[in-house]
Amino acid sequence: MDNKRGLGFYIHLYKIILTQDLKSKMSYRADFIISTIGMVFTNVSGFITFWILFQNFPSIAGWNYYEMLFLYGFSLLALTPVQCFFDNNWNLRSHIYTGDFIKYCLRPINLFFYYMSEVFDMKGIGQFFFGTGTLYYAWNKLGIPFTLKNLILLIISFISASLFMIALMNLAAATNFWLMGSTFVMIFAFKFKDYARYPVKIFSRVFRFIFTFIIPIAFVAYYPSLFFLKPDEIPPLTYLSPFLGMIFFYISYKVWMKGALSYSGTGS
Amino acid sequence: MDSIIKIDHITKEFKTLNRRVGLKGSFLDLFSRDYKVLKAVNDISMEIKQGEIVGYLGPNGAGKSTTIKMMTGVLEPTCGEILVNGRVPYKNRAKNSENIGVVFGQRSQLWWALPAIESFRILKEIYRIDDKTYKDNLEYFDALVGASDLYYKTVRQMSLGQRTLCDILASFLHNPSVVFLDEPTIGLDVSMKGKIRELIKVLNHERGTTVILTTHDMGDVDALCNRIVIIDKGTILYDNHIENLRKYFGAYRTIRFMFNKHGASKENETVENTMMEIDTLLKEEFSGAKSLSVGMDEKWIDVLLNEDEVPMMKIINCIQERKKIVDMTLQEISTESVIKKIYEGGLE
Amino acid sequence: MTNKKSFTLNKYFSLTKGSIMESLSFRFSMLITVIGNLIYLIVIYYLWKAIYASSSSEVVNGMTFHDTMIYLVLALALFNFMECFIVWSIGRNFQTGQIALELIKPMDYQVFCFFANSGQYLISFFTTFLPTLIIVYLITKGGFALSINLIYFILSVILAIVINFCVDFFVGVICFYTESVWGVNIMKEVVVALLSGASIPLAFFPDRLRTIVNFLPFQAIYNSPLKILIDKSLETKDYITIIGFQIFWVAIMILISRIFWNVSKRIITVNGG
């Protein structure tokens, strides 16, 4: 037995804890199906909204229907990891309220990892497929070439984009450690996912700055999508997004951990 | 034997926010630094040796769970030092957790929707228990309490006692050197309490595991602990061998009697009259028993006696010969009443 | 007899008071909610500005940018005002078995739900809807008419609340059959937001879609009251037509939700709560 718990150990453990969660969820199959349909409903309604808008207007700020759909599909994909793997953030309030949170602090593994690994939210899968479909459709209509380079770019930008929303939700959830019952902060933060689907260009300078550097939702779809949609005018921020994503995620992780440890003392 | 836990003059302060009223107030609270300092634990020291069972007692809010949280590494002391297995817990929380086990009565750490064995399997991975140790432990547990009947039952469907039992087994699964049990018998019936006490005793004895136990039930202490530490208002009030404390609760018993629905022995009598009647009766019969006293609580009449002076059965027989007893219970002695007596008796 | 009646009403009004108190204790959350709404408004402002900037004409489907903004701002205010969590409370009450206890109370469960939420309605009317209405009116310097239509508007809003409540109640009872509250609730929210014209004004819908939507109850929740408030070209008979349609939907929805409730009530007794 080596002493350091490495990546291999955590991947192995994640698989095991996840399997247990899926096993126990099998007893709620109807809930899973209905929730997945509900998830797809929200995605379809976003789609219909675009469709209705483009029935009336040919383009929005120089972005045509398919480009907007690309952005929408990409944002849905980038929102899947936060939905699937970090959904336990939403239960933080009740874990803290009942005092059950302490149990996560007593195991010889990373606290954040252990807490998040306990819940896998399956309804994100519906969103994943709907997002992929939308992206594929838009990709085809826009005639973007299917090359290996583009595929790799897509995967990198998908991962870095998803980090931003994960980090945002971690920070929002971490407020629970300091404010009792602050689900409303999470609801507040979660709404921003809907704004990620618009090109940030439509906003004024001030809000472009806010949505880029303060609440960085422009990185959830806009900046990464520019790789594919406007390859002639890629701004430096697009190239930086993987690094910014990692930094933002790391900050959110640190804040979350600090909150967790400072809380678990006070709650009885 | 060496000390496994060393606590050296630790203090833990909590800052609590002085909350303001109104919308503006709650907004200001977000930025304000207006704190009140509360000392949950105030300069305590103790050493615990390998293999001891220590009863860690005290009323609610005395600082028990704060101390335990510091020993488990969840909480960092404001000042002072703790060593568990030679490590500073809060600096090596994860590493420290490998060698300890923690159980909170009424708060299961097992996976609710799964059979216990599945939880054990996850713990096997988390603690990286090798196959042989894991298998041996499961068999050993089965031999001890017949646990295999429970292995395949979903935790959600277990009774509180069964769940606590599984939680305790889970905490011993990785052969920890110290196990913290926070009120393990709370809410359990008498037979289950006995079973759990027996389990803890055997595990401590055969494995040499150090056990730190908090409880409100003197029965747990009596059955398990050699040493008791009593904490109140953040400071240690008592830390000694249990024998020194036994005179405060050991031979004392409280029996509660009810004579009819209204508490009195006859329709036209009040409970008070009955109490006086019993009091004079017992004083006459057992004049040698100095500590015998009679009290009342609503419909109940309580008789406190010292078994060293007079056997309990004699008292019951004596009363029964004269009055019809409708109901009767033996009161358990709570740690609170012992602490109260320590205060009153000025024990050193 | 009158005495008895007022006593019955008091019983319900005490529920109103209770829910007001509960609401007030979440003042901080309201502050965050207001900021959230402001950001939403900013986003849709820039979005629609960009949309209209890309259009060749200033008027699209009879609506200028100005009209669209007034419509969307008031739709949001109306949405916040009428938002209730009845699906959640019924669904959760059912899952925990609490609902069996509610049934024992000497009140009609549907009426009970309505009044238990009425405090919420009152609070949000004064804290969100009215201020928004006044601010919008001042900023747009009379972007909508304030005259006799106000009376029709208030009437229309009350009818909209009842329709919205019945939809929620109906969907809440669906949870008896599905064991999923989240999924059912999100579907309702999406359908209502889209088909009621809360996210895009119905005027923008393609003709065929709009015809279908006009035959559904959802447009009577947001579109009808907003139309009465904003559309200056309406005459008395138009007001009466709109309200007549709403009354029709109120009757239908109450009927349907009550029948559905009475049929589904048996599940509670079968399950033993």
PDB file of C-alpha atoms in Angstrom, chain A residues 1-5 9 12-13 16-17 20 23-24 27-28 98-100 102-111 114 118 178-179 257 261-262 264-268, chain B residues 14-15 19 30 65-66 69 72-75 93-95 97-98 100 102 104 107-111 113-114 118-119 121-123 125-130 156 170 174:
ATOM      1  CA  MET A   1       0.000   0.000   0.000  1.00  0.00           C
ATOM      2  CA  ASP A   2       1.448   3.305  -1.019  1.00  0.00           C
ATOM      3  CA  ASN A   3       0.895   6.148   1.337  1.00  0.00           C
ATOM      4  CA  LYS A   4      -0.107   8.836  -1.087  1.00  0.00           C
ATOM      5  CA  ARG A   5      -3.620   8.691  -2.410  1.00  0.00           C
ATOM      6  CA  PHE A   9      -7.056   5.759  -6.265  1.00  0.00           C
ATOM      7  CA  HIS A  12     -11.235   3.900  -8.710  1.00  0.00           C
ATOM      8  CA  LEU A  13     -13.074   5.182  -5.647  1.00  0.00           C
ATOM      9  CA  ILE A  16     -17.288   2.550  -6.723  1.00  0.00           C
ATOM     10  CA  ILE A  17     -19.169   5.297  -4.900  1.00  0.00           C
ATOM     11  CA  GLN A  20     -23.592   2.578  -5.337  1.00  0.00           C
ATOM     12  CA  LYS A  23     -27.833   1.232  -7.614  1.00  0.00           C
ATOM     13  CA  SER A  24     -29.843   3.029  -4.979  1.00  0.00           C
ATOM     14  CA  SER A  27     -35.548   2.083  -7.129  1.00  0.00           C
ATOM     15  CA  TYR A  28     -36.766   5.484  -8.326  1.00  0.00           C
ATOM     16  CA  THR A  98     -29.453  18.507   9.893  1.00  0.00           C
ATOM     17  CA  GLY A  99     -25.780  18.402  10.900  1.00  0.00           C
ATOM     18  CA  ASP A 100     -25.135  15.384   8.698  1.00  0.00           C
ATOM     19  CA  ILE A 102     -19.860  16.235   9.611  1.00  0.00           C
ATOM     20  CA  LYS A 103     -19.763  12.682   8.292  1.00  0.00           C
ATOM     21  CA  TYR A 104     -17.908  13.853   5.195  1.00  0.00           C
ATOM     22  CA  CYS A 105     -15.134  15.301   7.337  1.00  0.00           C
ATOM     23  CA  LEU A 106     -14.226  12.036   9.017  1.00  0.00           C
ATOM     24  CA  ARG A 107     -12.886   9.965   6.145  1.00  0.00           C
ATOM     25  CA  PRO A 108      -9.270   9.735   5.080  1.00  0.00           C
ATOM     26  CA  ILE A 109     -10.027  11.151   1.640  1.00  0.00           C
ATOM     27  CA  ASN A 110     -10.480  14.580   0.130  1.00  0.00           C
ATOM     28  CA  LEU A 111     -13.597  16.171   1.584  1.00  0.00           C
ATOM     29  CA  TYR A 114     -16.078  12.656  -1.172  1.00  0.00           C
ATOM     30  CA  GLU A 118     -21.917  10.785  -3.537  1.00  0.00           C
ATOM     31  CA  TRP A 178     -21.664  31.065   6.256  1.00  0.00           C
ATOM     32  CA  LEU A 179     -25.307  32.004   5.700  1.00  0.00           C
ATOM     33  CA  MET A 257     -13.073  23.752   1.499  1.00  0.00           C
ATOM     34  CA  LEU A 261     -13.921  23.252   7.615  1.00  0.00           C
ATOM     35  CA  SER A 262     -14.879  26.500   9.272  1.00  0.00           C
ATOM     36  CA  SER A 264     -18.129  21.869  10.621  1.00  0.00           C
ATOM     37  CA  GLY A 265     -16.799  23.169  13.894  1.00  0.00           C
ATOM     38  CA  THR A 266     -19.709  25.441  14.612  1.00  0.00           C
ATOM     39  CA  GLY A 267     -22.576  23.130  13.717  1.00  0.00           C
ATOM     40  CA  SER A 268     -23.186  20.649  16.479  1.00  0.00           C
TER      41      SER A 268
ATOM     42  CA  PHE B  14     -15.847  30.570  18.676  1.00  0.00           C
ATOM     43  CA  LYS B  15     -16.789  33.909  17.319  1.00  0.00           C
ATOM     44  CA  ARG B  19     -26.967  39.824  14.656  1.00  0.00           C
ATOM     45  CA  LEU B  30     -22.624  40.564   5.822  1.00  0.00           C
ATOM     46  CA  SER B  65     -18.203  17.489  20.834  1.00  0.00           C
ATOM     47  CA  THR B  66     -15.835  20.404  20.321  1.00  0.00           C
ATOM     48  CA  LYS B  69     -13.922  17.431  16.713  1.00  0.00           C
ATOM     49  CA  THR B  72     -10.632  14.033  14.844  1.00  0.00           C
ATOM     50  CA  GLY B  73      -9.001  16.924  13.025  1.00  0.00           C
ATOM     51  CA  VAL B  74     -12.211  18.591  11.918  1.00  0.00           C
ATOM     52  CA  LEU B  75     -11.495  21.591  14.084  1.00  0.00           C
ATOM     53  CA  ARG B  93      -6.944  15.442   8.805  1.00  0.00           C
ATOM     54  CA  ALA B  94      -7.025  12.746   6.126  1.00  0.00           C
ATOM     55  CA  LYS B  95      -4.014  10.882   7.479  1.00  0.00           C
ATOM     56  CA  SER B  97      -8.734   9.659   9.826  1.00  0.00           C
ATOM     57  CA  GLU B  98      -7.055   6.449   8.675  1.00  0.00           C
ATOM     58  CA  ILE B 100      -9.562   6.551  13.940  1.00  0.00           C
ATOM     59  CA  VAL B 102     -16.114   7.816  14.688  1.00  0.00           C
ATOM     60  CA  PHE B 104     -22.511   9.400  16.137  1.00  0.00           C
ATOM     61  CA  ARG B 107     -26.658   9.879  12.805  1.00  0.00           C
ATOM     62  CA  SER B 108     -25.683   7.031  10.554  1.00  0.00           C
ATOM     63  CA  GLN B 109     -22.694   7.360   8.308  1.00  0.00           C
ATOM     64  CA  LEU B 110     -23.726   4.370   6.246  1.00  0.00           C
ATOM     65  CA  TRP B 111     -25.328   4.659   2.853  1.00  0.00           C
ATOM     66  CA  ALA B 113     -30.394   3.164   0.517  1.00  0.00           C
ATOM     67  CA  LEU B 114     -27.948   0.284   0.451  1.00  0.00           C
ATOM     68  CA  GLU B 118     -22.357  -2.461   0.349  1.00  0.00           C
ATOM     69  CA  SER B 119     -21.417   0.337   2.725  1.00  0.00           C
ATOM     70  CA  ARG B 121     -17.400  -2.482   0.672  1.00  0.00           C
ATOM     71  CA  ILE B 122     -17.148   1.242  -0.017  1.00  0.00           C
ATOM     72  CA  LEU B 123     -15.381   1.750   3.295  1.00  0.00           C
ATOM     73  CA  GLU B 125     -11.998   1.017  -0.665  1.00  0.00           C
ATOM     74  CA  ILE B 126     -11.903   4.342   1.159  1.00  0.00           C
ATOM     75  CA  TYR B 127      -9.662   2.991   3.902  1.00  0.00           C
ATOM     76  CA  ARG B 128      -7.794   0.691   1.531  1.00  0.00           C
ATOM     77  CA  ILE B 129      -8.367  -2.328   3.747  1.00  0.00           C
ATOM     78  CA  ASP B 130      -6.708  -5.400   2.313  1.00  0.00           C
ATOM     79  CA  ARG B 156     -33.085   2.442   5.778  1.00  0.00           C
ATOM     80  CA  ALA B 170     -18.147   0.019  10.360  1.00  0.00           C
ATOM     81  CA  HIS B 174     -10.230  -0.654   9.309  1.00  0.00           C
TER      82      HIS B 174
END
